[in-house]
Amino acid sequence: MQKSYRNQSTRTVLGRLVVTASAIALVAMSVGGVFQADAGQKVLPGSLTDEDFLYDGAPPEAMVSLGRALFFDPILSGNRNISCGTCHDPARGSSDGVALSIGEGGTGFGPERRTAQGVTQRIPRNAQALWNIGAREYVSMFHDGRLEPDPHRIFQSGYWSPAREDLPEGLDTLLAAQAMFPVLSASEMAGQKGENPVATAVAEDRVGDAWDLLAARLDAVPEYQDRFRHAFPEMGDDAPVSFVQAARALAAFQTVAFRSDQSPFDSWVAGDQTALTAAQRRGFALFLGKAGCGSCHSGTLLTDHGFHAIAVPQIGPGKGHGADTGYWRASGFKDRLEDEGRYRVTFDDADLFAFRTPSLRNVALTGPWGHNGAFDDLEAMVRHHLDSVASLNAYDATAIDLLPLDRVIEPKGEGSKLLFPLVGSPQRAAFDLRDTWVHRSEALRNRIAEASQLAPVSLSDREVDALLAFLHSLTDPTAVDRSHLIPDTVPSGLPPQPGRARGG
Ligand code: HEC
Ligand code: HEC
């Protein structure tokens, strides 16, 4: 069943204010960023202000600088070989420029990253860009929103999350709560059971122990001890470092580091009539009007923070969802390969294959696009929206450009020991089938098609060009390369990741 989000007669929320269909026509004609709604009041697509961010945009400096060190320090990964910055690189749009990252066990950065020590799989979803992630309006984290505030405090932490009752108290912001999770992911940061005590604690479902082990690592570094006491004076002289504090510092850093509100669009909204070209202004009018983009990409950050199924083709290993065991039977690897998105959080049929509407700020810097990076061309991503089912069916999964997996390892028990032999051929050929399995199955592809909420819309090539011009007006020139954020050294003494001198 297709639910149309197009041609809505209902109001489109833009920023904190409301634009009606008749006001949309005025956008095209509007001079500067100010345009009128039919009630006659001035309507601004809300510029971002300090108050829109956590800590009113100015967290304590000691927390920010501690968070900066932690963000780039591989000490937070089980095998001390990857940092947050490896996948959220300030020089690569706060993501890593690849569809699906190679997590811990890899070496090198961005498209040059390789599987040095061996990995068990690629990361199943695209590393999210972090632009303006410290904005208070964020009400969920991750592509499927699986981390959300829990106003009824069913759990002591105050959040719904995959860690349920294990998530500790004291996480004062959603962004801090998020920082508890990457370190628990075996393929992102923790490593495989048996490789290190953090990974083993995770694998044995002792997540509290995993956080404590990481906090103890930090506590053993004198410089971190000082920095934590400086950032959290309430610790006094004796209390040990806790991972909750590390998470809070990471949130403070990300709030400042990834704030981005200096785009031409921002200038235009603030009243600079010359900030947008004629094509960009036409594109914005289409975006809000005929093209129907603004119904989901609404507000200051161009996201409604809602979840919608738009039939992005599935590539990569998926999330182990769905009932299909075809791959399992064909390959011998006991995996199911679908990624059902938001449905796996709510178990509401309306959420099948729905993913959170991404913010479009700096979208030209954050490719490949889609929750799994299925599109490496921004125009193709936009055109996909115009007829999502046709685009899905026409998608050539064999042409996808995924990072090579040169060394794939598979954990094997031998007595009480765990070994990680390389997966060799012909098993390896069966392993590689997974990247395109879901897309090549007509039945599985049809499930994705049937869930699409997008009704087709017809735009001329010139109109698509205008939409793209508008999307480029969302690029903040200060966001193109923020490698100055990467410290030269971090307190653990390990090489910060990514290194400022790139390529290694
Ligand atoms: C191996 C790559 C990788 C590493 C390392 C990594 N991330 Fe991520 N990050 C991702 C991916 C992939 C997602 C999306 C996951 C999903 O939706 O299931 C994500 C999502 C996020 C989000 C949510 C953004 C949003 O819009 O909801 C934040 C915040 C974040 N990461 C911060 C961090 C921090 C802080 C660290 C270090 C503690 C970190 N990441 C380490 C890949 C990585
Ligand atoms: C029904 C809601 C909806 C409408 C309408 C909509 N989008 Fe999207 N858009 C989404 C969702 C949801 C995603 C992410 C889907 C996924 O990853 O599976 C997305 C992804 C994108 C992306 C990729 C962003 C990224 O970071 O990966 C771009 C670009 C985009 N949309 C632009 C547009 C444009 C331009 C229009 C109008 C032609 C539009 N969207 C209309 C919901 C919508």
PDB file of N, CA and C and ligand atoms in Angstrom, residues 70-73 76-77 82-88 94-96 99-104 113 123-131 133 138 140-147 174-176 178-183 185 187-189 243 247 250-251 253-254 258 319 339 355-359 371, ligand 1:
ATOM      1  N   LEU A  70      39.149  12.195  23.527  1.00  0.00           N
ATOM      2  CA  LEU A  70      38.518  10.869  23.522  1.00  0.00           C
ATOM      3  C   LEU A  70      38.016  10.497  22.135  1.00  0.00           C
ATOM      4  N   PHE A  71      37.492  11.471  21.409  1.00  0.00           N
ATOM      5  CA  PHE A  71      36.893  11.210  20.095  1.00  0.00           C
ATOM      6  C   PHE A  71      37.925  10.639  19.118  1.00  0.00           C
ATOM      7  N   PHE A  72      39.178  11.055  19.277  1.00  0.00           N
ATOM      8  CA  PHE A  72      40.208  10.621  18.319  1.00  0.00           C
ATOM      9  C   PHE A  72      41.171   9.590  18.908  1.00  0.00           C
ATOM     10  N   ASP A  73      40.917   9.171  20.160  1.00  0.00           N
ATOM     11  CA  ASP A  73      41.855   8.268  20.836  1.00  0.00           C
ATOM     12  C   ASP A  73      41.411   6.808  20.684  1.00  0.00           C
ATOM     13  N   LEU A  76      39.579   3.888  23.289  1.00  0.00           N
ATOM     14  CA  LEU A  76      38.192   3.475  23.550  1.00  0.00           C
ATOM     15  C   LEU A  76      37.788   2.217  22.782  1.00  0.00           C
ATOM     16  N   SER A  77      38.662   1.716  21.921  1.00  0.00           N
ATOM     17  CA  SER A  77      38.303   0.487  21.200  1.00  0.00           C
ATOM     18  C   SER A  77      38.994  -0.702  21.853  1.00  0.00           C
ATOM     19  N   ILE A  82      40.964   1.711  16.700  1.00  0.00           N
ATOM     20  CA  ILE A  82      40.035   2.560  15.955  1.00  0.00           C
ATOM     21  C   ILE A  82      39.439   3.586  16.923  1.00  0.00           C
ATOM     22  N   SER A  83      39.148   4.774  16.387  1.00  0.00           N
ATOM     23  CA  SER A  83      38.507   5.805  17.208  1.00  0.00           C
ATOM     24  C   SER A  83      37.187   6.208  16.569  1.00  0.00           C
ATOM     25  N   CYS A  84      36.423   7.034  17.292  1.00  0.00           N
ATOM     26  CA  CYS A  84      35.186   7.596  16.719  1.00  0.00           C
ATOM     27  C   CYS A  84      35.516   8.315  15.417  1.00  0.00           C
ATOM     28  N   GLY A  85      36.652   9.035  15.431  1.00  0.00           N
ATOM     29  CA  GLY A  85      37.019   9.864  14.283  1.00  0.00           C
ATOM     30  C   GLY A  85      37.342   9.064  13.033  1.00  0.00           C
ATOM     31  N   THR A  86      37.642   7.788  13.164  1.00  0.00           N
ATOM     32  CA  THR A  86      37.920   6.966  11.989  1.00  0.00           C
ATOM     33  C   THR A  86      36.701   6.929  11.073  1.00  0.00           C
ATOM     34  N   CYS A  87      35.524   6.809  11.673  1.00  0.00           N
ATOM     35  CA  CYS A  87      34.291   6.753  10.873  1.00  0.00           C
ATOM     36  C   CYS A  87      33.615   8.114  10.776  1.00  0.00           C
ATOM     37  N   HIS A  88      33.894   9.013  11.715  1.00  0.00           N
ATOM     38  CA  HIS A  88      33.300  10.356  11.701  1.00  0.00           C
ATOM     39  C   HIS A  88      34.432  11.367  11.551  1.00  0.00           C
ATOM     40  N   SER A  94      32.243  14.575   8.278  1.00  0.00           N
ATOM     41  CA  SER A  94      31.928  13.944   9.570  1.00  0.00           C
ATOM     42  C   SER A  94      31.447  12.509   9.419  1.00  0.00           C
ATOM     43  N   SER A  95      31.670  11.960   8.242  1.00  0.00           N
ATOM     44  CA  SER A  95      31.457  10.536   8.007  1.00  0.00           C
ATOM     45  C   SER A  95      32.782  10.017   7.437  1.00  0.00           C
ATOM     46  N   ASP A  96      32.764   8.956   6.634  1.00  0.00           N
ATOM     47  CA  ASP A  96      34.051   8.469   6.142  1.00  0.00           C
ATOM     48  C   ASP A  96      34.110   8.318   4.626  1.00  0.00           C
ATOM     49  N   ALA A  99      30.430   3.748   1.518  1.00  0.00           N
ATOM     50  CA  ALA A  99      29.053   3.286   1.750  1.00  0.00           C
ATOM     51  C   ALA A  99      28.968   2.592   3.103  1.00  0.00           C
ATOM     52  N   LEU A 100      29.802   1.582   3.296  1.00  0.00           N
ATOM     53  CA  LEU A 100      29.773   0.785   4.515  1.00  0.00           C
ATOM     54  C   LEU A 100      31.203   0.698   5.055  1.00  0.00           C
ATOM     55  N   SER A 101      31.384   1.146   6.280  1.00  0.00           N
ATOM     56  CA  SER A 101      32.734   1.244   6.839  1.00  0.00           C
ATOM     57  C   SER A 101      33.325  -0.121   7.150  1.00  0.00           C
ATOM     58  N   ILE A 102      34.639  -0.149   7.186  1.00  0.00           N
ATOM     59  CA  ILE A 102      35.352  -1.240   7.825  1.00  0.00           C
ATOM     60  C   ILE A 102      35.682  -0.746   9.224  1.00  0.00           C
ATOM     61  N   GLY A 103      35.239  -1.466  10.213  1.00  0.00           N
ATOM     62  CA  GLY A 103      35.398  -1.023  11.586  1.00  0.00           C
ATOM     63  C   GLY A 103      36.725  -1.446  12.175  1.00  0.00           C
ATOM     64  N   GLU A 104      36.671  -1.953  13.409  1.00  0.00           N
ATOM     65  CA  GLU A 104      37.922  -2.329  14.073  1.00  0.00           C
ATOM     66  C   GLU A 104      38.561  -3.496  13.305  1.00  0.00           C
ATOM     67  N   ARG A 113      40.693   2.653   3.291  1.00  0.00           N
ATOM     68  CA  ARG A 113      40.709   1.756   4.437  1.00  0.00           C
ATOM     69  C   ARG A 113      40.694   0.288   3.982  1.00  0.00           C
ATOM     70  N   ILE A 123      30.488  -2.868   8.312  1.00  0.00           N
ATOM     71  CA  ILE A 123      29.435  -2.295   9.149  1.00  0.00           C
ATOM     72  C   ILE A 123      28.169  -2.228   8.289  1.00  0.00           C
ATOM     73  N   PRO A 124      27.032  -2.704   8.805  1.00  0.00           N
ATOM     74  CA  PRO A 124      25.865  -2.854   7.925  1.00  0.00           C
ATOM     75  C   PRO A 124      25.191  -1.557   7.481  1.00  0.00           C
ATOM     76  N   ARG A 125      25.456  -0.443   8.183  1.00  0.00           N
ATOM     77  CA  ARG A 125      24.815   0.821   7.783  1.00  0.00           C
ATOM     78  C   ARG A 125      25.862   1.903   7.572  1.00  0.00           C
ATOM     79  N   ASN A 126      25.474   2.910   6.804  1.00  0.00           N
ATOM     80  CA  ASN A 126      26.354   4.033   6.502  1.00  0.00           C
ATOM     81  C   ASN A 126      26.642   4.833   7.778  1.00  0.00           C
ATOM     82  N   ALA A 127      27.894   5.178   7.977  1.00  0.00           N
ATOM     83  CA  ALA A 127      28.264   5.990   9.147  1.00  0.00           C
ATOM     84  C   ALA A 127      27.574   7.348   9.030  1.00  0.00           C
ATOM     85  N   GLN A 128      26.771   7.679  10.019  1.00  0.00           N
ATOM     86  CA  GLN A 128      25.982   8.910   9.924  1.00  0.00           C
ATOM     87  C   GLN A 128      26.863  10.135  10.035  1.00  0.00           C
ATOM     88  N   ALA A 129      26.529  11.152   9.260  1.00  0.00           N
ATOM     89  CA  ALA A 129      27.196  12.439   9.422  1.00  0.00           C
ATOM     90  C   ALA A 129      26.729  13.053  10.735  1.00  0.00           C
ATOM     91  N   LEU A 130      27.572  13.861  11.344  1.00  0.00           N
ATOM     92  CA  LEU A 130      27.237  14.377  12.681  1.00  0.00           C
ATOM     93  C   LEU A 130      26.935  15.875  12.692  1.00  0.00           C
ATOM     94  N   TRP A 131      26.685  16.470  11.520  1.00  0.00           N
ATOM     95  CA  TRP A 131      26.423  17.918  11.486  1.00  0.00           C
ATOM     96  C   TRP A 131      25.247  18.292  12.378  1.00  0.00           C
ATOM     97  N   ILE A 133      24.571  17.630  15.319  1.00  0.00           N
ATOM     98  CA  ILE A 133      24.018  16.536  16.118  1.00  0.00           C
ATOM     99  C   ILE A 133      23.781  16.984  17.579  1.00  0.00           C
ATOM    100  N   TYR A 138      16.988  17.045  18.260  1.00  0.00           N
ATOM    101  CA  TYR A 138      17.126  15.592  18.027  1.00  0.00           C
ATOM    102  C   TYR A 138      16.404  14.814  19.120  1.00  0.00           C
ATOM    103  N   SER A 140      15.891  11.343  18.657  1.00  0.00           N
ATOM    104  CA  SER A 140      16.304   9.939  18.585  1.00  0.00           C
ATOM    105  C   SER A 140      17.689   9.892  17.962  1.00  0.00           C
ATOM    106  N   MET A 141      18.361   8.792  18.145  1.00  0.00           N
ATOM    107  CA  MET A 141      19.694   8.590  17.574  1.00  0.00           C
ATOM    108  C   MET A 141      19.668   7.322  16.719  1.00  0.00           C
ATOM    109  N   PHE A 142      20.517   7.307  15.714  1.00  0.00           N
ATOM    110  CA  PHE A 142      20.712   6.208  14.762  1.00  0.00           C
ATOM    111  C   PHE A 142      19.674   6.254  13.635  1.00  0.00           C
ATOM    112  N   HIS A 143      19.986   5.544  12.563  1.00  0.00           N
ATOM    113  CA  HIS A 143      19.106   5.508  11.392  1.00  0.00           C
ATOM    114  C   HIS A 143      17.710   5.002  11.750  1.00  0.00           C
ATOM    115  N   ASP A 144      17.636   4.148  12.760  1.00  0.00           N
ATOM    116  CA  ASP A 144      16.329   3.585  13.130  1.00  0.00           C
ATOM    117  C   ASP A 144      15.788   4.169  14.436  1.00  0.00           C
ATOM    118  N   GLY A 145      16.471   5.163  14.987  1.00  0.00           N
ATOM    119  CA  GLY A 145      15.987   5.827  16.199  1.00  0.00           C
ATOM    120  C   GLY A 145      15.899   4.906  17.402  1.00  0.00           C
ATOM    121  N   ARG A 146      16.769   3.896  17.473  1.00  0.00           N
ATOM    122  CA  ARG A 146      16.617   2.912  18.548  1.00  0.00           C
ATOM    123  C   ARG A 146      17.021   3.453  19.919  1.00  0.00           C
ATOM    124  N   LEU A 147      17.592   4.622  19.965  1.00  0.00           N
ATOM    125  CA  LEU A 147      17.883   5.285  21.242  1.00  0.00           C
ATOM    126  C   LEU A 147      17.004   6.529  21.327  1.00  0.00           C
ATOM    127  N   LEU A 174      20.776  13.172  25.303  1.00  0.00           N
ATOM    128  CA  LEU A 174      20.621  12.042  24.377  1.00  0.00           C
ATOM    129  C   LEU A 174      21.946  11.739  23.673  1.00  0.00           C
ATOM    130  N   LEU A 175      22.685  12.799  23.344  1.00  0.00           N
ATOM    131  CA  LEU A 175      23.952  12.622  22.634  1.00  0.00           C
ATOM    132  C   LEU A 175      24.977  11.904  23.527  1.00  0.00           C
ATOM    133  N   ALA A 176      24.953  12.193  24.820  1.00  0.00           N
ATOM    134  CA  ALA A 176      25.835  11.474  25.742  1.00  0.00           C
ATOM    135  C   ALA A 176      25.417  10.005  25.805  1.00  0.00           C
ATOM    136  N   GLN A 178      24.110   8.296  23.490  1.00  0.00           N
ATOM    137  CA  GLN A 178      24.557   7.644  22.250  1.00  0.00           C
ATOM    138  C   GLN A 178      25.991   7.157  22.371  1.00  0.00           C
ATOM    139  N   ALA A 179      26.840   7.962  23.001  1.00  0.00           N
ATOM    140  CA  ALA A 179      28.274   7.648  23.046  1.00  0.00           C
ATOM    141  C   ALA A 179      28.579   6.380  23.842  1.00  0.00           C
ATOM    142  N   MET A 180      27.583   5.845  24.538  1.00  0.00           N
ATOM    143  CA  MET A 180      27.783   4.595  25.271  1.00  0.00           C
ATOM    144  C   MET A 180      27.818   3.395  24.318  1.00  0.00           C
ATOM    145  N   PHE A 181      27.301   3.576  23.086  1.00  0.00           N
ATOM    146  CA  PHE A 181      27.038   2.412  22.240  1.00  0.00           C
ATOM    147  C   PHE A 181      28.125   1.985  21.244  1.00  0.00           C
ATOM    148  N   PRO A 182      28.797   2.936  20.572  1.00  0.00           N
ATOM    149  CA  PRO A 182      29.775   2.452  19.587  1.00  0.00           C
ATOM    150  C   PRO A 182      30.820   1.513  20.206  1.00  0.00           C
ATOM    151  N   VAL A 183      31.186   1.772  21.451  1.00  0.00           N
ATOM    152  CA  VAL A 183      32.232   0.954  22.085  1.00  0.00           C
ATOM    153  C   VAL A 183      31.755  -0.470  22.371  1.00  0.00           C
ATOM    154  N   SER A 185      29.934  -2.205  20.142  1.00  0.00           N
ATOM    155  CA  SER A 185      29.722  -2.931  18.894  1.00  0.00           C
ATOM    156  C   SER A 185      30.987  -3.708  18.536  1.00  0.00           C
ATOM    157  N   SER A 187      31.935  -5.173  15.781  1.00  0.00           N
ATOM    158  CA  SER A 187      32.590  -4.863  14.513  1.00  0.00           C
ATOM    159  C   SER A 187      33.012  -3.397  14.424  1.00  0.00           C
ATOM    160  N   GLU A 188      32.335  -2.494  15.157  1.00  0.00           N
ATOM    161  CA  GLU A 188      32.755  -1.089  15.110  1.00  0.00           C
ATOM    162  C   GLU A 188      34.008  -0.859  15.963  1.00  0.00           C
ATOM    163  N   MET A 189      33.911  -1.150  17.261  1.00  0.00           N
ATOM    164  CA  MET A 189      35.009  -0.773  18.150  1.00  0.00           C
ATOM    165  C   MET A 189      35.484  -1.861  19.112  1.00  0.00           C
ATOM    166  N   PHE A 243      32.607   5.693  32.705  1.00  0.00           N
ATOM    167  CA  PHE A 243      32.398   5.839  31.268  1.00  0.00           C
ATOM    168  C   PHE A 243      31.288   6.837  30.966  1.00  0.00           C
ATOM    169  N   ALA A 247      31.331   9.686  28.112  1.00  0.00           N
ATOM    170  CA  ALA A 247      30.239   9.886  27.143  1.00  0.00           C
ATOM    171  C   ALA A 247      29.755  11.340  27.162  1.00  0.00           C
ATOM    172  N   LEU A 250      32.286  13.415  25.348  1.00  0.00           N
ATOM    173  CA  LEU A 250      32.160  13.201  23.901  1.00  0.00           C
ATOM    174  C   LEU A 250      30.996  14.017  23.337  1.00  0.00           C
ATOM    175  N   ALA A 251      29.895  14.076  24.081  1.00  0.00           N
ATOM    176  CA  ALA A 251      28.730  14.841  23.618  1.00  0.00           C
ATOM    177  C   ALA A 251      29.060  16.331  23.574  1.00  0.00           C
ATOM    178  N   PHE A 253      31.950  17.727  23.125  1.00  0.00           N
ATOM    179  CA  PHE A 253      32.823  17.980  21.972  1.00  0.00           C
ATOM    180  C   PHE A 253      32.030  17.982  20.660  1.00  0.00           C
ATOM    181  N   GLN A 254      31.209  16.964  20.466  1.00  0.00           N
ATOM    182  CA  GLN A 254      30.470  16.863  19.198  1.00  0.00           C
ATOM    183  C   GLN A 254      29.531  18.051  18.995  1.00  0.00           C
ATOM    184  N   PHE A 258      30.771  19.893  15.517  1.00  0.00           N
ATOM    185  CA  PHE A 258      29.991  19.626  14.307  1.00  0.00           C
ATOM    186  C   PHE A 258      28.833  20.601  14.124  1.00  0.00           C
ATOM    187  N   LYS A 319      21.068  -6.428   8.697  1.00  0.00           N
ATOM    188  CA  LYS A 319      21.069  -6.442  10.163  1.00  0.00           C
ATOM    189  C   LYS A 319      20.560  -7.764  10.738  1.00  0.00           C
ATOM    190  N   ASP A 339      17.513  -5.691   6.465  1.00  0.00           N
ATOM    191  CA  ASP A 339      17.544  -4.589   7.429  1.00  0.00           C
ATOM    192  C   ASP A 339      16.167  -3.943   7.386  1.00  0.00           C
ATOM    193  N   PHE A 355      13.367   4.468   7.721  1.00  0.00           N
ATOM    194  CA  PHE A 355      14.595   4.993   8.335  1.00  0.00           C
ATOM    195  C   PHE A 355      14.377   6.460   8.654  1.00  0.00           C
ATOM    196  N   ARG A 356      15.183   6.979   9.592  1.00  0.00           N
ATOM    197  CA  ARG A 356      14.982   8.366  10.003  1.00  0.00           C
ATOM    198  C   ARG A 356      15.319   9.318   8.858  1.00  0.00           C
ATOM    199  N   THR A 357      14.484  10.314   8.637  1.00  0.00           N
ATOM    200  CA  THR A 357      14.772  11.323   7.617  1.00  0.00           C
ATOM    201  C   THR A 357      16.088  11.996   7.963  1.00  0.00           C
ATOM    202  N   PRO A 358      17.084  11.927   7.068  1.00  0.00           N
ATOM    203  CA  PRO A 358      18.357  12.565   7.402  1.00  0.00           C
ATOM    204  C   PRO A 358      18.261  14.093   7.276  1.00  0.00           C
ATOM    205  N   SER A 359      18.987  14.796   8.107  1.00  0.00           N
ATOM    206  CA  SER A 359      19.158  16.239   7.922  1.00  0.00           C
ATOM    207  C   SER A 359      19.889  16.440   6.600  1.00  0.00           C
ATOM    208  N   HIS A 371      20.735   5.044   3.989  1.00  0.00           N
ATOM    209  CA  HIS A 371      21.131   4.450   5.274  1.00  0.00           C
ATOM    210  C   HIS A 371      22.250   3.426   5.131  1.00  0.00           C
TER     211      HIS A 371
HETATM  212  C1  HEC B   1      33.153   1.748  12.581  1.00  0.00           C
HETATM  213  C2  HEC B   1      32.591   3.027  12.318  1.00  0.00           C
HETATM  214  C3  HEC B   1      32.095   3.863  13.490  1.00  0.00           C
HETATM  215  C4  HEC B   1      32.773   4.201  14.636  1.00  0.00           C
HETATM  216  C5  HEC B   1      34.139   3.773  15.064  1.00  0.00           C
HETATM  217  C6  HEC B   1      31.883   5.070  15.363  1.00  0.00           C
HETATM  218  N1  HEC B   1      30.727   5.259  14.664  1.00  0.00           N
HETATM  219 FE1  HEC B   1      29.235   6.540  15.135  1.00  0.00          FE
HETATM  220  N2  HEC B   1      28.073   5.708  13.699  1.00  0.00           N
HETATM  221  C7  HEC B   1      28.498   4.770  12.800  1.00  0.00           C
HETATM  222  C8  HEC B   1      27.354   4.217  12.111  1.00  0.00           C
HETATM  223  C9  HEC B   1      27.394   3.130  11.042  1.00  0.00           C
HETATM  224  C10 HEC B   1      26.208   4.862  12.643  1.00  0.00           C
HETATM  225  C11 HEC B   1      24.753   4.538  12.299  1.00  0.00           C
HETATM  226  C12 HEC B   1      24.408   3.213  12.993  1.00  0.00           C
HETATM  227  C13 HEC B   1      22.964   2.791  12.884  1.00  0.00           C
HETATM  228  O1  HEC B   1      22.101   3.591  12.562  1.00  0.00           O
HETATM  229  O2  HEC B   1      22.694   1.610  13.163  1.00  0.00           O
HETATM  230  C14 HEC B   1      26.708   5.815  13.633  1.00  0.00           C
HETATM  231  C15 HEC B   1      25.907   6.693  14.363  1.00  0.00           C
HETATM  232  C16 HEC B   1      26.410   7.643  15.253  1.00  0.00           C
HETATM  233  C17 HEC B   1      25.637   8.696  15.863  1.00  0.00           C
HETATM  234  C18 HEC B   1      24.159   8.960  15.674  1.00  0.00           C
HETATM  235  C19 HEC B   1      23.932  10.085  14.715  1.00  0.00           C
HETATM  236  C20 HEC B   1      22.483  10.330  14.425  1.00  0.00           C
HETATM  237  O3  HEC B   1      22.215  11.159  13.555  1.00  0.00           O
HETATM  238  O4  HEC B   1      21.597   9.709  15.032  1.00  0.00           O
HETATM  239  C21 HEC B   1      26.502   9.406  16.672  1.00  0.00           C
HETATM  240  C22 HEC B   1      26.168  10.614  17.514  1.00  0.00           C
HETATM  241  C23 HEC B   1      27.787   8.757  16.589  1.00  0.00           C
HETATM  242  N3  HEC B   1      27.700   7.706  15.691  1.00  0.00           N
HETATM  243  C24 HEC B   1      28.902   9.113  17.339  1.00  0.00           C
HETATM  244  C25 HEC B   1      29.987   8.255  17.511  1.00  0.00           C
HETATM  245  C26 HEC B   1      30.940   8.335  18.602  1.00  0.00           C
HETATM  246  C27 HEC B   1      30.900   9.359  19.729  1.00  0.00           C
HETATM  247  C28 HEC B   1      31.831   7.331  18.416  1.00  0.00           C
HETATM  248  C29 HEC B   1      32.984   6.926  19.305  1.00  0.00           C
HETATM  249  C30 HEC B   1      32.661   6.591  20.691  1.00  0.00           C
HETATM  250  C31 HEC B   1      31.454   6.649  17.184  1.00  0.00           C
HETATM  251  N4  HEC B   1      30.315   7.214  16.690  1.00  0.00           N
HETATM  252  C32 HEC B   1      32.177   5.607  16.605  1.00  0.00           C
HETATM  253  C33 HEC B   1      29.807   4.393  12.576  1.00  0.00           C
HETATM  254  C34 HEC B   1      30.808   4.520  13.529  1.00  0.00           C
END
